[in-house]
JSON list of C-alpha atoms in Angstrom, two decimals:
[
{"chain": "X", "resi": 497, "resn": "MET", "atom": "CA", "xyz": [10.98, 11.29, -33.33]},
{"chain": "X", "resi": 498, "resn": "ASN", "atom": "CA", "xyz": [12.27, 7.75, -33.44]},
{"chain": "X", "resi": 499, "resn": "LYS", "atom": "CA", "xyz": [10.79, 5.91, -36.43]},
{"chain": "X", "resi": 500, "resn": "ASP", "atom": "CA", "xyz": [10.16, 2.85, -34.23]},
{"chain": "X", "resi": 501, "resn": "THR", "atom": "CA", "xyz": [7.90, 4.81, -31.88]},
{"chain": "X", "resi": 502, "resn": "LYS", "atom": "CA", "xyz": [5.86, 6.52, -34.59]},
{"chain": "X", "resi": 503, "resn": "PRO", "atom": "CA", "xyz": [3.30, 3.67, -34.98]},
{"chain": "X", "resi": 504, "resn": "PHE", "atom": "CA", "xyz": [2.96, 3.48, -31.20]},
{"chain": "X", "resi": 505, "resn": "LEU", "atom": "CA", "xyz": [2.33, 7.23, -30.93]},
{"chain": "X", "resi": 506, "resn": "ASN", "atom": "CA", "xyz": [-0.12, 7.23, -33.82]},
{"chain": "X", "resi": 507, "resn": "ASP", "atom": "CA", "xyz": [-2.09, 4.38, -32.24]},
{"chain": "X", "resi": 508, "resn": "GLY", "atom": "CA", "xyz": [-1.91, 6.08, -28.85]},
{"chain": "X", "resi": 509, "resn": "LEU", "atom": "CA", "xyz": [-3.42, 9.27, -30.20]},
{"chain": "X", "resi": 510, "resn": "ASN", "atom": "CA", "xyz": [-6.57, 7.33, -31.00]},
{"chain": "X", "resi": 511, "resn": "VAL", "atom": "CA", "xyz": [-6.88, 5.17, -27.88]},
{"chain": "X", "resi": 512, "resn": "TYR", "atom": "CA", "xyz": [-5.58, 7.49, -25.15]},
{"chain": "X", "resi": 513, "resn": "PRO", "atom": "CA", "xyz": [-8.98, 8.61, -23.77]},
{"chain": "X", "resi": 514, "resn": "GLU", "atom": "CA", "xyz": [-10.21, 5.02, -23.52]},
{"chain": "X", "resi": 515, "resn": "ALA", "atom": "CA", "xyz": [-6.93, 3.81, -21.97]},
{"chain": "X", "resi": 516, "resn": "ARG", "atom": "CA", "xyz": [-6.99, 6.65, -19.44]},
{"chain": "X", "resi": 517, "resn": "ALA", "atom": "CA", "xyz": [-10.61, 5.92, -18.51]},
{"chain": "X", "resi": 518, "resn": "THR", "atom": "CA", "xyz": [-9.81, 2.23, -18.09]},
{"chain": "X", "resi": 519, "resn": "LEU", "atom": "CA", "xyz": [-6.89, 2.98, -15.76]},
{"chain": "X", "resi": 520, "resn": "THR", "atom": "CA", "xyz": [-8.96, 5.44, -13.71]},
{"chain": "X", "resi": 521, "resn": "PHE", "atom": "CA", "xyz": [-11.78, 2.89, -13.36]},
{"chain": "X", "resi": 522, "resn": "PHE", "atom": "CA", "xyz": [-9.30, 0.18, -12.29]},
{"chain": "X", "resi": 523, "resn": "GLU", "atom": "CA", "xyz": [-7.75, 2.45, -9.64]},
{"chain": "X", "resi": 524, "resn": "GLN", "atom": "CA", "xyz": [-11.19, 3.37, -8.29]},
{"chain": "X", "resi": 525, "resn": "GLU", "atom": "CA", "xyz": [-12.18, -0.29, -8.04]},
{"chain": "X", "resi": 526, "resn": "VAL", "atom": "CA", "xyz": [-8.97, -1.15, -6.19]},
{"chain": "X", "resi": 527, "resn": "GLY", "atom": "CA", "xyz": [-9.74, 1.75, -3.84]},
{"chain": "X", "resi": 528, "resn": "LYS", "atom": "CA", "xyz": [-13.18, 0.27, -3.20]},
{"chain": "X", "resi": 529, "resn": "LEU", "atom": "CA", "xyz": [-11.61, -3.09, -2.32]},
{"chain": "X", "resi": 530, "resn": "LEU", "atom": "CA", "xyz": [-9.36, -1.35, 0.21]},
{"chain": "X", "resi": 531, "resn": "SER", "atom": "CA", "xyz": [-12.23, 0.67, 1.66]},
{"chain": "X", "resi": 532, "resn": "THR", "atom": "CA", "xyz": [-14.36, -2.45, 2.02]},
{"chain": "X", "resi": 533, "resn": "ALA", "atom": "CA", "xyz": [-11.55, -4.31, 3.79]},
{"chain": "X", "resi": 534, "resn": "VAL", "atom": "CA", "xyz": [-11.12, -1.42, 6.23]},
{"chain": "X", "resi": 535, "resn": "ALA", "atom": "CA", "xyz": [-14.87, -1.13, 6.84]},
{"chain": "X", "resi": 536, "resn": "ARG", "atom": "CA", "xyz": [-15.04, -4.85, 7.68]},
{"chain": "X", "resi": 537, "resn": "ARG", "atom": "CA", "xyz": [-12.15, -4.75, 10.17]},
{"chain": "X", "resi": 538, "resn": "GLU", "atom": "CA", "xyz": [-13.23, -5.93, 13.59]},
{"chain": "X", "resi": 539, "resn": "GLY", "atom": "CA", "xyz": [-10.97, -3.49, 15.41]},
{"chain": "X", "resi": 540, "resn": "TRP", "atom": "CA", "xyz": [-7.87, -1.34, 15.36]},
{"chain": "X", "resi": 541, "resn": "GLU", "atom": "CA", "xyz": [-6.59, -2.19, 18.85]},
{"chain": "X", "resi": 542, "resn": "PRO", "atom": "CA", "xyz": [-4.42, -0.88, 20.32]},
{"chain": "X", "resi": 543, "resn": "LEU", "atom": "CA", "xyz": [-5.05, 2.20, 18.12]},
{"chain": "X", "resi": 544, "resn": "LYS", "atom": "CA", "xyz": [-7.58, 4.49, 19.82]},
{"chain": "X", "resi": 545, "resn": "ASN", "atom": "CA", "xyz": [-9.78, 7.20, 18.32]},
{"chain": "X", "resi": 546, "resn": "HIS", "atom": "CA", "xyz": [-8.72, 6.21, 14.84]},
{"chain": "X", "resi": 547, "resn": "LYS", "atom": "CA", "xyz": [-9.86, 7.75, 11.58]},
{"chain": "X", "resi": 548, "resn": "VAL", "atom": "CA", "xyz": [-9.18, 6.46, 8.08]},
{"chain": "X", "resi": 549, "resn": "ASN", "atom": "CA", "xyz": [-9.02, 8.58, 4.96]},
{"chain": "X", "resi": 550, "resn": "SER", "atom": "CA", "xyz": [-10.31, 7.73, 1.49]},
{"chain": "X", "resi": 551, "resn": "PRO", "atom": "CA", "xyz": [-8.10, 5.81, -0.94]},
{"chain": "X", "resi": 552, "resn": "LYS", "atom": "CA", "xyz": [-5.65, 7.89, -2.94]},
{"chain": "X", "resi": 553, "resn": "VAL", "atom": "CA", "xyz": [-3.90, 6.97, -6.17]},
{"chain": "X", "resi": 554, "resn": "ASP", "atom": "CA", "xyz": [-0.27, 7.92, -6.26]},
{"chain": "X", "resi": 555, "resn": "GLY", "atom": "CA", "xyz": [3.02, 6.94, -7.70]},
{"chain": "X", "resi": 556, "resn": "THR", "atom": "CA", "xyz": [6.38, 8.26, -8.53]},
{"chain": "X", "resi": 557, "resn": "SER", "atom": "CA", "xyz": [6.36, 7.96, -12.31]},
{"chain": "X", "resi": 558, "resn": "GLY", "atom": "CA", "xyz": [7.94, 4.55, -12.01]},
{"chain": "X", "resi": 559, "resn": "GLN", "atom": "CA", "xyz": [10.53, 5.70, -9.47]},
{"chain": "X", "resi": 560, "resn": "GLY", "atom": "CA", "xyz": [9.36, 3.50, -6.63]},
{"chain": "X", "resi": 561, "resn": "GLY", "atom": "CA", "xyz": [6.29, 2.04, -8.25]},
{"chain": "X", "resi": 562, "resn": "TYR", "atom": "CA", "xyz": [2.59, 2.85, -8.25]},
{"chain": "X", "resi": 563, "resn": "TRP", "atom": "CA", "xyz": [0.04, 2.50, -5.48]},
{"chain": "X", "resi": 564, "resn": "VAL", "atom": "CA", "xyz": [-3.47, 2.98, -4.23]},
{"chain": "X", "resi": 565, "resn": "ALA", "atom": "CA", "xyz": [-3.13, 3.87, -0.57]},
{"chain": "X", "resi": 566, "resn": "MET", "atom": "CA", "xyz": [-4.95, 4.96, 2.56]},
{"chain": "X", "resi": 567, "resn": "PHE", "atom": "CA", "xyz": [-3.91, 6.44, 5.88]},
{"chain": "X", "resi": 568, "resn": "ALA", "atom": "CA", "xyz": [-5.18, 5.63, 9.36]},
{"chain": "X", "resi": 569, "resn": "GLU", "atom": "CA", "xyz": [-4.44, 7.97, 12.24]},
{"chain": "X", "resi": 570, "resn": "GLY", "atom": "CA", "xyz": [-5.04, 7.62, 15.95]},
{"chain": "X", "resi": 571, "resn": "MET", "atom": "CA", "xyz": [-3.44, 7.31, 19.37]},
{"chain": "X", "resi": 572, "resn": "SER", "atom": "CA", "xyz": [-1.47, 4.41, 20.80]},
{"chain": "X", "resi": 573, "resn": "ALA", "atom": "CA", "xyz": [-2.20, 2.95, 24.23]},
{"chain": "X", "resi": 574, "resn": "SER", "atom": "CA", "xyz": [0.59, 5.17, 25.56]},
{"chain": "X", "resi": 575, "resn": "ASN", "atom": "CA", "xyz": [-1.04, 8.25, 23.95]},
{"chain": "X", "resi": 576, "resn": "GLU", "atom": "CA", "xyz": [1.45, 8.76, 21.17]},
{"chain": "X", "resi": 577, "resn": "MET", "atom": "CA", "xyz": [0.19, 9.91, 17.77]},
{"chain": "X", "resi": 578, "resn": "VAL", "atom": "CA", "xyz": [0.22, 7.16, 15.14]},
{"chain": "X", "resi": 579, "resn": "LYS", "atom": "CA", "xyz": [-0.10, 7.40, 11.35]},
{"chain": "X", "resi": 580, "resn": "ILE", "atom": "CA", "xyz": [-0.28, 4.24, 9.25]},
{"chain": "X", "resi": 581, "resn": "ASP", "atom": "CA", "xyz": [0.17, 4.11, 5.48]},
{"chain": "X", "resi": 582, "resn": "PHE", "atom": "CA", "xyz": [-1.32, 1.02, 3.78]},
{"chain": "X", "resi": 583, "resn": "GLY", "atom": "CA", "xyz": [-2.61, -0.17, 0.44]},
{"chain": "X", "resi": 584, "resn": "ILE", "atom": "CA", "xyz": [-1.70, -1.95, -2.77]},
{"chain": "X", "resi": 585, "resn": "TRP", "atom": "CA", "xyz": [1.68, -1.26, -4.39]},
{"chain": "X", "resi": 586, "resn": "TRP", "atom": "CA", "xyz": [3.00, -2.27, -7.80]},
{"chain": "X", "resi": 587, "resn": "GLN", "atom": "CA", "xyz": [6.75, -2.44, -8.45]},
{"chain": "X", "resi": 588, "resn": "ALA", "atom": "CA", "xyz": [7.53, -1.80, -4.79]},
{"chain": "X", "resi": 589, "resn": "ILE", "atom": "CA", "xyz": [10.52, -4.12, -4.70]},
{"chain": "X", "resi": 590, "resn": "GLU", "atom": "CA", "xyz": [13.09, -4.23, -7.47]},
{"chain": "X", "resi": 591, "resn": "GLY", "atom": "CA", "xyz": [12.98, -7.59, -9.24]},
{"chain": "X", "resi": 592, "resn": "PHE", "atom": "CA", "xyz": [9.64, -8.56, -7.65]},
{"chain": "X", "resi": 593, "resn": "ASP", "atom": "CA", "xyz": [6.87, -8.27, -10.21]},
{"chain": "X", "resi": 594, "resn": "GLN", "atom": "CA", "xyz": [3.81, -9.13, -8.12]},
{"chain": "X", "resi": 595, "resn": "PRO", "atom": "CA", "xyz": [1.71, -6.38, -6.56]},
{"chain": "X", "resi": 596, "resn": "ILE", "atom": "CA", "xyz": [1.79, -6.33, -2.78]},
{"chain": "X", "resi": 597, "resn": "VAL", "atom": "CA", "xyz": [-0.51, -5.38, 0.06]},
{"chain": "X", "resi": 598, "resn": "TYR", "atom": "CA", "xyz": [1.57, -3.32, 2.48]},
{"chain": "X", "resi": 599, "resn": "ALA", "atom": "CA", "xyz": [1.40, -1.40, 5.75]},
{"chain": "X", "resi": 600, "resn": "SER", "atom": "CA", "xyz": [3.92, 0.94, 7.34]},
{"chain": "X", "resi": 601, "resn": "PHE", "atom": "CA", "xyz": [4.13, 3.58, 10.03]},
{"chain": "X", "resi": 602, "resn": "TYR", "atom": "CA", "xyz": [4.30, 6.98, 8.36]},
{"chain": "X", "resi": 603, "resn": "GLU", "atom": "CA", "xyz": [6.23, 9.73, 10.16]},
{"chain": "X", "resi": 604, "resn": "ILE", "atom": "CA", "xyz": [4.84, 8.85, 13.61]},
{"chain": "X", "resi": 605, "resn": "PRO", "atom": "CA", "xyz": [5.53, 7.25, 16.00]},
{"chain": "X", "resi": 606, "resn": "GLU", "atom": "CA", "xyz": [9.13, 7.99, 15.14]},
{"chain": "X", "resi": 607, "resn": "ARG", "atom": "CA", "xyz": [10.38, 5.02, 17.18]},
{"chain": "X", "resi": 608, "resn": "LEU", "atom": "CA", "xyz": [8.53, 2.61, 14.86]},
{"chain": "X", "resi": 609, "resn": "ILE", "atom": "CA", "xyz": [9.13, 4.07, 11.42]},
{"chain": "X", "resi": 610, "resn": "LYS", "atom": "CA", "xyz": [12.04, 1.68, 10.99]},
{"chain": "X", "resi": 611, "resn": "PHE", "atom": "CA", "xyz": [11.64, -1.60, 12.88]},
{"chain": "X", "resi": 612, "resn": "LYS", "atom": "CA", "xyz": [13.06, -5.11, 12.95]},
{"chain": "X", "resi": 613, "resn": "TRP", "atom": "CA", "xyz": [10.78, -7.87, 11.70]},
{"chain": "X", "resi": 614, "resn": "ASN", "atom": "CA", "xyz": [10.55, -11.57, 12.56]},
{"chain": "X", "resi": 615, "resn": "HIS", "atom": "CA", "xyz": [10.11, -13.07, 9.07]},
{"chain": "X", "resi": 616, "resn": "ASP", "atom": "CA", "xyz": [8.31, -16.25, 10.10]},
{"chain": "X", "resi": 617, "resn": "LYS", "atom": "CA", "xyz": [4.95, -14.73, 11.06]},
{"chain": "X", "resi": 618, "resn": "GLN", "atom": "CA", "xyz": [2.20, -15.81, 8.63]},
{"chain": "X", "resi": 619, "resn": "ASP", "atom": "CA", "xyz": [4.60, -15.45, 5.69]},
{"chain": "X", "resi": 620, "resn": "ILE", "atom": "CA", "xyz": [4.51, -11.68, 6.13]},
{"chain": "X", "resi": 621, "resn": "ARG", "atom": "CA", "xyz": [7.67, -10.13, 4.78]},
{"chain": "X", "resi": 622, "resn": "CYS", "atom": "CA", "xyz": [9.40, -6.82, 5.34]},
{"chain": "X", "resi": 623, "resn": "PHE", "atom": "CA", "xyz": [11.52, -4.45, 3.27]},
{"chain": "X", "resi": 624, "resn": "GLU", "atom": "CA", "xyz": [12.98, -1.01, 3.83]},
{"chain": "X", "resi": 625, "resn": "ARG", "atom": "CA", "xyz": [12.60, 2.04, 1.62]},
{"chain": "X", "resi": 626, "resn": "TRP", "atom": "CA", "xyz": [12.71, 5.76, 2.31]},
{"chain": "X", "resi": 627, "resn": "ASN", "atom": "CA", "xyz": [14.08, 5.02, 5.79]},
{"chain": "X", "resi": 628, "resn": "ARG", "atom": "CA", "xyz": [10.89, 3.12, 6.69]},
{"chain": "X", "resi": 629, "resn": "SER", "atom": "CA", "xyz": [10.02, -0.53, 7.25]},
{"chain": "X", "resi": 630, "resn": "PHE", "atom": "CA", "xyz": [7.13, -1.97, 5.23]},
{"chain": "X", "resi": 631, "resn": "LEU", "atom": "CA", "xyz": [5.30, -5.19, 6.04]},
{"chain": "X", "resi": 632, "resn": "TYR", "atom": "CA", "xyz": [3.83, -6.88, 2.98]},
{"chain": "X", "resi": 633, "resn": "LEU", "atom": "CA", "xyz": [2.25, -9.90, 1.37]},
{"chain": "X", "resi": 634, "resn": "PRO", "atom": "CA", "xyz": [2.11, -10.62, -2.38]},
{"chain": "X", "resi": 635, "resn": "VAL", "atom": "CA", "xyz": [-1.31, -10.40, -4.05]},
{"chain": "X", "resi": 636, "resn": "THR", "atom": "CA", "xyz": [-2.33, -12.79, -6.82]},
{"chain": "X", "resi": 637, "resn": "ASP", "atom": "CA", "xyz": [-6.12, -12.57, -6.59]},
{"chain": "X", "resi": 638, "resn": "SER", "atom": "CA", "xyz": [-8.31, -9.52, -5.97]},
{"chain": "X", "resi": 639, "resn": "ASP", "atom": "CA", "xyz": [-10.56, -11.64, -3.70]},
{"chain": "X", "resi": 640, "resn": "ASP", "atom": "CA", "xyz": [-7.63, -11.96, -1.26]},
{"chain": "X", "resi": 641, "resn": "ILE", "atom": "CA", "xyz": [-6.95, -8.24, -0.83]},
{"chain": "X", "resi": 642, "resn": "GLY", "atom": "CA", "xyz": [-9.12, -7.76, 2.26]},
{"chain": "X", "resi": 643, "resn": "LEU", "atom": "CA", "xyz": [-7.75, -10.81, 4.07]},
{"chain": "X", "resi": 644, "resn": "LEU", "atom": "CA", "xyz": [-4.12, -9.99, 3.24]},
{"chain": "X", "resi": 645, "resn": "LEU", "atom": "CA", "xyz": [-4.50, -6.33, 4.14]},
{"chain": "X", "resi": 646, "resn": "ASN", "atom": "CA", "xyz": [-5.98, -7.17, 7.53]},
{"chain": "X", "resi": 647, "resn": "MET", "atom": "CA", "xyz": [-3.23, -9.72, 8.23]},
{"chain": "X", "resi": 648, "resn": "VAL", "atom": "CA", "xyz": [-0.55, -7.10, 7.54]},
{"chain": "X", "resi": 649, "resn": "LEU", "atom": "CA", "xyz": [-2.36, -4.39, 9.53]},
{"chain": "X", "resi": 650, "resn": "ASN", "atom": "CA", "xyz": [-2.84, -6.76, 12.48]},
{"chain": "X", "resi": 651, "resn": "GLU", "atom": "CA", "xyz": [0.88, -7.45, 12.66]},
{"chain": "X", "resi": 652, "resn": "LEU", "atom": "CA", "xyz": [1.81, -3.80, 12.26]},
{"chain": "X", "resi": 653, "resn": "LEU", "atom": "CA", "xyz": [-0.59, -2.79, 15.05]},
{"chain": "X", "resi": 654, "resn": "LYS", "atom": "CA", "xyz": [1.00, -5.36, 17.39]},
{"chain": "X", "resi": 655, "resn": "LEU", "atom": "CA", "xyz": [4.22, -3.34, 17.18]},
{"chain": "X", "resi": 656, "resn": "LEU", "atom": "CA", "xyz": [2.46, -0.54, 19.10]},
{"chain": "X", "resi": 657, "resn": "LEU", "atom": "CA", "xyz": [2.18, -2.73, 22.22]}
]
């Protein structure tokens, strides 16, 4: 054991349960914000017969960041299956410290997993990871999550037309 980490580990032994409970509570509350934003959406056009799952906490142990995400599935106007991944993501982009609200096509429709983006629409930005394109907006205030999420989802859904 490194002598510099010993005080940290000793302190951690005593506060771990409380720290873990705090993190779990935070993730649940972020999930509620996402669920509320989805419930208040006016529509999912052109997505038909859509269903949305409950928020899920995930991450890659720092390899790609941490997120609270949801999936929406349905059919496009041309009857192709669609799966959309969206949520809040921390450390999504190397060198960018702000959390983001994001949306991306996940696995289907294959033609839209990786797409070109016009960067001047409502300040919505795009990056690529895992051979997918992600639309995103930075988040600085929890009150903005619903608005930002719906802006990103609206633009992503337009790509189905």
